[in-house]
Coordinates of C-alpha atoms in Angstrom, one line a residue:
M851 CA -49.6 4.3 -51.2
S852 CA -48.7 3.2 -54.7
A853 CA -47.4 -0.3 -55.5
P854 CA -44.1 0.9 -57.1
S855 CA -43.0 2.7 -53.9
H856 CA -43.9 -0.4 -51.8
D857 CA -41.8 -2.6 -54.1
R858 CA -38.9 -0.2 -53.8
R859 CA -38.9 -0.4 -50.0
R860 CA -39.1 -4.2 -50.1
S861 CA -36.2 -4.3 -52.5
A862 CA -34.1 -2.0 -50.3
R863 CA -34.7 -4.3 -47.3
R864 CA -33.6 -7.3 -49.3
T865 CA -30.4 -5.6 -50.5
K866 CA -29.4 -4.2 -47.1
S867 CA -25.8 -5.1 -46.1
P868 CA -25.5 -8.1 -43.7
S869 CA -22.9 -6.2 -41.7
V870 CA -25.4 -3.5 -41.0
I871 CA -28.0 -6.0 -39.8
S872 CA -25.3 -7.6 -37.6
T873 CA -24.4 -4.3 -36.1
A874 CA -27.9 -3.2 -35.4
N875 CA -28.8 -6.5 -33.6
S876 CA -25.6 -6.8 -31.6
A877 CA -24.5 -5.4 -28.3
P878 CA -22.7 -2.1 -28.0
V879 CA -19.4 -2.2 -29.8
T880 CA -16.2 -1.6 -27.8
K881 CA -13.3 0.4 -29.0
S882 CA -11.1 -2.7 -29.8
Q883 CA -14.1 -4.5 -31.5
A884 CA -14.9 -1.4 -33.6
T885 CA -11.3 -1.3 -34.8
H886 CA -11.3 -5.0 -35.6
N887 CA -14.6 -4.7 -37.5
F888 CA -13.3 -1.7 -39.4
I889 CA -10.2 -3.6 -40.6
S890 CA -12.3 -6.6 -41.5
S891 CA -14.7 -4.4 -43.5
N892 CA -11.8 -2.8 -45.4
N893 CA -10.4 -6.3 -46.2
L894 CA -13.8 -7.3 -47.5
S895 CA -14.2 -4.3 -49.6
S896 CA -11.0 -5.1 -51.5
E897 CA -12.1 -8.7 -52.1
P898 CA -15.3 -9.1 -54.0
G899 CA -17.4 -12.0 -53.1
P900 CA -20.9 -13.1 -52.4
G901 CA -22.9 -11.7 -49.5
A902 CA -22.9 -15.0 -47.6
Q903 CA -19.2 -15.0 -47.5
S904 CA -19.0 -11.5 -46.1
T905 CA -21.7 -12.4 -43.5
S906 CA -19.8 -15.4 -42.2
I907 CA -16.5 -13.4 -41.9
E908 CA -18.3 -10.5 -40.1
V909 CA -20.0 -12.9 -37.6
K910 CA -16.6 -14.5 -36.9
S911 CA -14.9 -11.2 -36.2
S912 CA -17.7 -10.1 -33.8
F913 CA -17.5 -13.5 -32.0
S914 CA -13.7 -13.2 -31.4
A915 CA -14.1 -9.7 -30.0
D916 CA -16.9 -10.9 -27.7
T917 CA -14.7 -13.7 -26.5
N918 CA -11.9 -11.3 -25.8
N919 CA -14.2 -9.1 -23.7
Q920 CA -15.3 -12.2 -21.8
L921 CA -11.7 -13.1 -21.1
H922 CA -11.0 -9.6 -19.9
D923 CA -14.0 -9.8 -17.5
I924 CA -12.8 -13.1 -16.1
M925 CA -9.3 -11.6 -15.6
R926 CA -10.8 -8.6 -13.8
K927 CA -12.8 -10.9 -11.5
V928 CA -9.7 -13.0 -10.7
I929 CA -7.7 -9.9 -9.9
K930 CA -10.4 -8.5 -7.7
A931 CA -10.5 -11.9 -5.9
L932 CA -6.8 -11.8 -5.3
E933 CA -7.0 -8.2 -4.0
G934 CA -9.7 -9.4 -1.5
V935 CA -7.6 -12.3 -0.3
T936 CA -4.2 -10.6 0.0
G937 CA -5.3 -7.0 0.7
A938 CA -2.8 -5.8 -1.9
H939 CA -3.7 -3.5 -4.8
L940 CA -2.9 -4.9 -8.2
D941 CA -2.7 -2.5 -11.2
M942 CA -5.0 -3.6 -14.0
E943 CA -2.8 -1.9 -16.7
I944 CA 0.1 -4.3 -15.8
F945 CA -2.0 -7.2 -17.0
G946 CA -3.0 -5.3 -20.2
L947 CA -6.5 -4.4 -19.1
E948 CA -7.9 -0.9 -19.7
L949 CA -9.7 0.7 -16.8
N950 CA -13.4 1.5 -17.2
E951 CA -14.9 4.7 -15.8
E952 CA -15.8 3.1 -12.4
E953 CA -12.3 1.7 -11.9
E954 CA -10.7 4.9 -12.9
K955 CA -12.7 6.8 -10.3
E956 CA -11.8 4.1 -7.7
N957 CA -8.1 4.3 -8.6
D958 CA -8.2 8.1 -8.3
S959 CA -9.9 8.0 -4.9
E960 CA -7.3 5.4 -3.7
K961 CA -4.5 7.7 -4.8
E962 CA -6.1 10.6 -2.9
R963 CA -6.4 8.4 0.2
D964 CA -2.7 7.3 -0.1
E965 CA -1.6 10.9 -0.3
Q966 CA -3.7 11.8 2.7
D967 CA -2.5 8.8 4.7
G968 CA 1.1 9.7 3.8
K969 CA 0.6 13.2 5.1
D970 CA -1.0 11.9 8.3
G971 CA 1.8 9.4 8.8
R972 CA 4.5 12.1 8.4
T973 CA 2.6 14.4 10.7
N974 CA 2.1 11.8 13.5
G975 CA 5.6 10.4 13.1
S976 CA 4.3 6.9 12.5
K977 CA 3.4 4.6 9.5
S978 CA 0.0 5.2 8.0
E979 CA -2.4 2.4 7.5
K980 CA -1.8 2.2 3.8
D981 CA 2.0 2.1 4.3
E982 CA 1.4 -0.8 6.7
E983 CA -0.8 -2.6 4.3
G984 CA 1.8 -2.2 1.5
E985 CA 4.6 -3.4 3.8
V986 CA 2.5 -6.5 4.8
A987 CA 1.7 -7.2 1.2
R988 CA 5.4 -7.1 0.2
E989 CA 6.4 -9.3 3.2
L990 CA 3.7 -11.8 2.4
I991 CA 4.9 -12.1 -1.2
L992 CA 8.5 -12.5 0.0
N993 CA 7.4 -15.1 2.5
G994 CA 6.2 -17.5 -0.1
N995 CA 2.8 -16.3 -1.2
G996 CA 3.8 -15.3 -4.7
I997 CA 7.5 -15.6 -5.1
G998 CA 9.1 -12.9 -7.3
V999 CA 6.1 -10.7 -7.6
A1000 CA 7.4 -8.2 -5.0
H1001 CA 10.6 -7.8 -7.0
A1002 CA 8.6 -7.2 -10.2
M1003 CA 6.4 -4.7 -8.4
D1004 CA 9.0 -2.4 -6.8
G1005 CA 12.2 -3.5 -8.6
K1006 CA 14.1 -3.5 -5.3
K1007 CA 16.4 -6.2 -3.9
V1008 CA 15.9 -7.7 -0.5
D1009 CA 17.5 -5.5 2.2
W1010 CA 19.5 -7.8 4.4
E1011 CA 20.3 -5.0 6.9
I1012 CA 23.7 -6.5 7.5
P1013 CA 25.2 -3.6 9.6
R1014 CA 22.1 -3.5 11.7
K1015 CA 22.1 -7.3 12.3
L1016 CA 25.8 -7.3 13.1
L1017 CA 25.2 -4.7 15.8
H1018 CA 22.1 -6.5 17.0
S1019 CA 24.0 -9.8 17.3
S1020 CA 27.1 -8.4 18.9
I1021 CA 25.1 -7.4 22.0
G1022 CA 24.6 -11.1 22.7
F1023 CA 28.4 -11.8 22.9
L1024 CA 28.9 -8.8 25.1
T1025 CA 26.1 -10.1 27.4
I1026 CA 27.8 -13.5 27.7
Y1027 CA 31.1 -12.0 28.5
L1028 CA 29.6 -9.9 31.3
Y1029 CA 27.9 -12.9 32.8
I1030 CA 30.9 -15.2 32.7
S1031 CA 33.2 -12.6 34.1
S1032 CA 30.7 -12.1 36.9
G1033 CA 30.1 -8.5 35.9
N1034 CA 27.8 -6.4 37.9
A1035 CA 24.4 -6.0 36.2
R1036 CA 23.8 -2.6 37.9
V1037 CA 26.9 -1.2 36.1
V1038 CA 25.4 -2.3 32.8
V1039 CA 22.0 -0.8 33.6
Y1040 CA 23.5 2.5 34.6
T1041 CA 25.6 2.6 31.5
L1042 CA 22.6 1.9 29.3
W1043 CA 20.5 4.5 31.0
S1044 CA 23.3 7.1 30.5
A1045 CA 23.5 6.2 26.8
L1046 CA 19.7 6.6 26.6
C1047 CA 20.0 10.1 28.0
V1048 CA 22.0 11.0 24.9
I1049 CA 20.2 8.9 22.3
A1050 CA 16.6 10.0 23.2
P1051 CA 17.2 13.8 22.9
A1052 CA 19.1 13.2 19.6
D1053 CA 16.2 11.2 18.3
Y1054 CA 13.8 14.0 19.2
L1055 CA 15.9 16.5 17.4
R1056 CA 16.0 14.2 14.3
L1057 CA 12.2 14.0 14.2
T1058 CA 11.7 17.7 14.8
Y1059 CA 14.4 19.4 12.6
P1060 CA 15.0 18.2 9.1
S1061 CA 18.5 19.7 8.9
F1062 CA 19.5 17.7 12.0
A1063 CA 17.8 14.6 10.5
R1064 CA 19.9 14.8 7.4
V1065 CA 23.2 14.9 9.4
Y1066 CA 22.0 12.1 11.7
E1067 CA 21.0 9.8 8.9
R1068 CA 24.2 10.5 6.9
Y1069 CA 26.3 8.9 9.7
L1070 CA 23.9 6.6 11.4
G1071 CA 21.2 5.9 8.8
F1072 CA 22.8 2.6 7.8
L1073 CA 21.7 1.2 11.2
M1074 CA 18.1 2.2 10.8
R1075 CA 15.2 0.8 8.9
E1076 CA 13.2 2.9 6.5
S1077 CA 10.2 2.7 8.9
E1078 CA 12.3 4.0 11.8
K1079 CA 13.3 7.1 9.8
K1080 CA 9.7 8.4 10.2
G1081 CA 9.3 7.2 13.8
T1082 CA 11.2 6.4 17.0
N1083 CA 14.6 4.8 16.7
G1084 CA 14.6 1.1 17.6
V1085 CA 17.7 1.5 19.7
I1086 CA 15.7 3.4 22.3
W1087 CA 13.2 0.4 22.7
Y1088 CA 16.2 -2.0 22.7
I1089 CA 17.8 -0.2 25.7
I1090 CA 14.6 0.0 27.6
G1091 CA 13.8 -3.7 27.0
V1092 CA 17.3 -4.8 28.0
N1093 CA 17.3 -2.7 31.2
F1094 CA 13.9 -4.0 32.2
A1095 CA 15.2 -7.6 32.0
L1096 CA 18.4 -6.8 33.9
T1097 CA 16.5 -5.0 36.6
F1098 CA 13.6 -7.3 37.3
Y1099 CA 14.8 -10.8 36.4
P1100 CA 17.5 -13.0 37.8
P1101 CA 20.9 -12.6 36.1
D1102 CA 20.8 -15.9 34.2
V1103 CA 17.1 -15.4 33.0
A1104 CA 17.9 -11.8 32.0
T1105 CA 20.9 -13.0 30.1
V1106 CA 18.9 -15.6 28.1
A1107 CA 16.2 -13.0 27.4
I1108 CA 18.8 -10.6 26.0
L1109 CA 20.3 -13.5 23.9
I1110 CA 16.8 -14.3 22.5
L1111 CA 16.4 -10.6 21.5
S1112 CA 19.9 -10.5 20.0
W1113 CA 20.1 -13.8 18.2
A1114 CA 16.6 -15.3 17.9
D1115 CA 15.1 -12.1 16.4
T1116 CA 18.0 -11.9 14.0
A1117 CA 17.7 -15.5 12.9
A1118 CA 13.9 -15.1 12.3
S1119 CA 14.5 -12.1 10.1
T1120 CA 17.4 -13.5 8.1
I1121 CA 16.0 -17.0 7.6
G1122 CA 12.5 -15.7 6.9
R1123 CA 13.9 -13.7 4.0
L1124 CA 16.5 -16.2 2.8
W1125 CA 14.2 -19.3 2.6
A1126 CA 11.2 -17.4 1.3
G1127 CA 12.8 -17.2 -2.1
H1128 CA 13.6 -20.9 -2.3
W1129 CA 11.1 -22.9 -0.3
G1130 CA 8.0 -21.1 -1.6
L1131 CA 4.8 -22.7 -0.2
Y1132 CA 6.8 -24.2 2.7
T1133 CA 7.1 -20.8 4.2
P1134 CA 3.5 -19.4 4.3
R1135 CA 2.4 -16.7 6.6
L1136 CA 1.4 -17.5 10.1
P1137 CA -2.3 -17.4 11.1
S1138 CA -3.6 -14.1 12.4
R1139 CA -4.5 -15.7 15.8
L1140 CA -2.9 -18.6 17.7
P1141 CA -5.3 -20.3 20.2
I1142 CA -3.9 -20.8 23.7
I1143 CA -6.1 -23.8 24.4
P1144 CA -6.9 -25.5 21.0
F1145 CA -9.7 -27.8 22.2
L1146 CA -12.0 -25.1 23.5
P1147 CA -15.3 -24.2 21.6
A1148 CA -14.8 -21.9 18.6
H1149 CA -16.0 -18.7 20.2
L1150 CA -13.9 -19.2 23.3
K1151 CA -10.9 -20.3 21.3
H1152 CA -11.0 -17.2 19.2
R1153 CA -11.1 -15.0 22.3
L1154 CA -8.3 -16.8 24.1
A1155 CA -5.9 -16.5 21.3
L1156 CA -2.6 -14.7 20.8
P1157 CA -2.5 -12.1 17.9
L1158 CA 0.3 -12.8 15.4
A1159 CA 1.8 -10.3 13.0
P1160 CA 0.6 -11.0 9.4
R1161 CA 4.0 -10.3 8.0
K1162 CA 5.7 -13.1 9.9
S1163 CA 6.4 -16.4 8.1
L1164 CA 6.6 -20.0 9.2
A1165 CA 10.3 -20.1 8.3
G1166 CA 11.0 -17.2 10.6
F1167 CA 9.0 -18.8 13.4
I1168 CA 10.9 -22.0 13.1
A1169 CA 14.2 -20.2 13.0
A1170 CA 13.4 -18.2 16.2
S1171 CA 12.2 -21.3 18.0
L1172 CA 15.3 -23.4 17.1
T1173 CA 17.6 -20.5 18.0
G1174 CA 15.8 -20.0 21.4
A1175 CA 16.0 -23.7 22.2
C1176 CA 19.8 -23.7 21.4
I1177 CA 20.4 -20.6 23.5
A1178 CA 18.7 -22.2 26.6
L1179 CA 20.4 -25.6 26.0
G1180 CA 23.9 -24.1 25.6
F1181 CA 23.6 -21.4 28.3
W1182 CA 22.2 -23.4 31.1
G1183 CA 24.1 -26.6 30.1
W1184 CA 27.6 -25.1 29.9
M1185 CA 27.7 -21.3 30.6
A1186 CA 25.4 -20.6 33.5
P1187 CA 27.1 -22.8 36.3
V1188 CA 29.8 -20.2 37.0
P1189 CA 31.1 -21.2 40.4
L1190 CA 30.9 -17.7 41.9
R1191 CA 27.3 -17.3 40.7
V1192 CA 26.3 -20.7 42.0
E1193 CA 27.7 -19.9 45.4
R1194 CA 25.8 -16.6 45.5
G1195 CA 22.6 -18.3 44.4
D1196 CA 22.3 -16.3 41.1
V1197 CA 21.7 -19.4 39.0
T1198 CA 18.1 -20.5 38.6
W1199 CA 19.0 -23.9 37.2
F1200 CA 22.2 -26.0 37.0
W1201 CA 22.9 -29.6 36.1
D1202 CA 23.3 -31.1 39.6
G1203 CA 21.1 -28.8 41.6
G1204 CA 18.1 -28.6 39.2
V1205 CA 15.6 -25.8 39.7
F1206 CA 16.7 -23.4 42.5
G1207 CA 19.1 -26.0 43.8
S1208 CA 16.3 -28.2 45.0
G1209 CA 17.4 -31.2 42.9
G1210 CA 14.2 -31.3 40.9
F1211 CA 14.3 -31.4 37.1
G1212 CA 18.0 -31.7 37.0
G1213 CA 20.2 -33.4 34.3
W1214 CA 19.1 -34.0 30.7
V1215 CA 15.4 -34.2 31.6
G1216 CA 15.2 -30.8 33.1
L1217 CA 17.5 -29.2 30.5
S1218 CA 15.5 -30.7 27.6
I1219 CA 12.2 -29.4 29.1
I1220 CA 13.6 -25.9 29.6
A1221 CA 15.1 -25.8 26.1
L1222 CA 11.8 -26.9 24.5
F1223 CA 9.9 -24.2 26.5
A1224 CA 12.4 -21.5 25.7
G1225 CA 12.2 -22.4 22.0
L1226 CA 8.4 -22.1 22.0
V1227 CA 8.5 -18.9 23.9
S1228 CA 11.1 -17.4 21.5
G1229 CA 9.1 -18.2 18.4
I1230 CA 5.8 -16.9 19.7
A1231 CA 7.2 -13.8 21.3
E1232 CA 9.0 -12.9 18.1
A1233 CA 5.8 -13.4 16.0
L1234 CA 3.4 -11.5 18.3
D1235 CA 1.5 -8.5 17.0
L1236 CA 1.1 -6.0 19.8
G1237 CA 0.1 -3.0 17.8
S1238 CA 2.6 -0.2 17.7
L1239 CA 4.9 -1.7 20.4
D1240 CA 8.4 -2.4 19.1
D1241 CA 9.6 -6.0 19.3
N1242 CA 13.0 -4.8 20.7
L1243 CA 11.0 -3.7 23.8
T1244 CA 8.5 -6.6 24.0
L1245 CA 10.8 -9.6 23.1
P1246 CA 13.1 -9.5 26.2
I1247 CA 10.3 -8.6 28.6
I1248 CA 7.9 -11.4 27.4
S1249 CA 10.5 -14.1 26.9
G1250 CA 12.2 -13.4 30.3
G1251 CA 8.9 -13.1 32.1
C1252 CA 7.7 -16.5 30.6
L1253 CA 10.9 -18.2 31.5
W1254 CA 10.9 -16.8 35.1
A1255 CA 7.3 -17.9 35.6
F1256 CA 8.1 -21.4 34.1
Y1257 CA 10.9 -21.8 36.6
K1258 CA 8.5 -20.9 39.4
V1259 CA 6.1 -23.6 38.3
L1260 CA 8.9 -26.2 38.0
G1261 CA 10.1 -25.2 41.4
A1262 CA 6.6 -25.6 42.9
V1263 CA 6.3 -29.0 41.2
S1264 CA 9.7 -30.2 42.4
N1265 CA 8.8 -29.2 46.0
G1266 CA 5.5 -31.0 45.8
Q1267 CA 3.4 -27.9 46.1
L1268 CA 1.4 -28.6 42.9
T1269 CA 0.8 -32.4 43.5
A1270 CA -2.7 -33.6 43.3

C-alpha cells in the first residue's frame, strides 16, 4: 500500500466529526434522545465554532437524555412497587411515561382478562375477581390511603346512598316501636316471610329477563347498590337475617341485633366515607386478619384469627363500635324494662334484676360491661369478611348470637357455676 493513501486515511480519522464518534460509542439512542440530538445538531450547524465547543455541547445533550431515561426507569419502579402493595393497576401514560413493548403486551393481556372476567361475572350473576379488586382499591383510596386519587381516576363523586340508608335506619325505629308496644314477634316474622315470597320471585325475574330488570330498576333502583344490580338484592338477605334473629333469640337480644344491623352498619358506612376525606392517615384500612388470642405463637395466632374485609376502614370500625355500645346502653338501660315483658320473663337483663333476674351484674357495672361487649361485637361483625355472604345476613345473626352467648356466660358466673 502506498504512503499517500495511508496518509489520506489517517487524515480522515483526524477530521471525523466528534458527534459521530460520540454516537458510535454511546448506548442505543431513544426516540426522545434522537430528537433532542437532531435539534442540537441543527443549532450547531447554524453557529460556526471550533470542534471542541461542538463536542462539549453534544456530550451535554446526551447526558441530559440519559438522565431523563434514568428518571423514567425510577418512576416505573416506583409505580410497580405501588401496584404490588395496593393491588391497584396504575396507568403509566397518566404519569407521562411511554409503554415499552413488554408493558404494552402486559396491558393488552390485562384488558383481555378484564373483559373475560366481566363476562364471567355477568354470566354467574356475581362480581368478578377484577371487579372486586377495583372496588377494594377505590375503597382503600377513599379510606385514607391516597386521598383524592380515586376521584381523579374515575371522576365520580362519593355515593352516599341516602335513600338506601334512610330505609335501612327506619327499620330500627319500627323495631323499637314493636318492642315497646309489646308487639308479637311472630306477627312480624310472618309478615316478613310473606314479603319475601314476593321479593324473591321478583328478584329472579330481574336477573333473568332484561326487560323486567329495566322496569324494576327504574322504580326501585335508587335503593340498590351497583353491585346488587348484577347479583341478589340485599333486601332478601336483610329479611332472612332479621327473621333468624326474631325466631331464635330472646326478644330483647333480637331487637338489639336488628338495631345493630340498622344503625351500626349505617354509621360505619357513612362515617367511613365522610372522615376518609378529612382524616387521611387516621383512617387506614383494617388488617386482613384479627388474632383472637394475641399472645399465642405466630403460627397459631395466624390460624386463630378472624378475616376482615380489606375495604373496611378504621373510621368505620370505630363508628360501628361506638354505635353498638350506645345501642346496648340505651336499650337495656331505658327501653328494655317494659313492665309487661319483665313479668313474662322476656328481658334478659334489667337494672335491678341483673342477668336473667338473678341479681348478678346489675346496675351500672353490668350495663357498662354489656355495652362494651356489644360495641366490640358490632365493630368486628360489621368488618368481617365471610366471602360472598352478605353482611345484611351475617350481622344480625353474629351479633345476636354473641350477645346471647355472653349473657349465658354472665348468668353462669353470677350463679357461681364458673367459679374456680
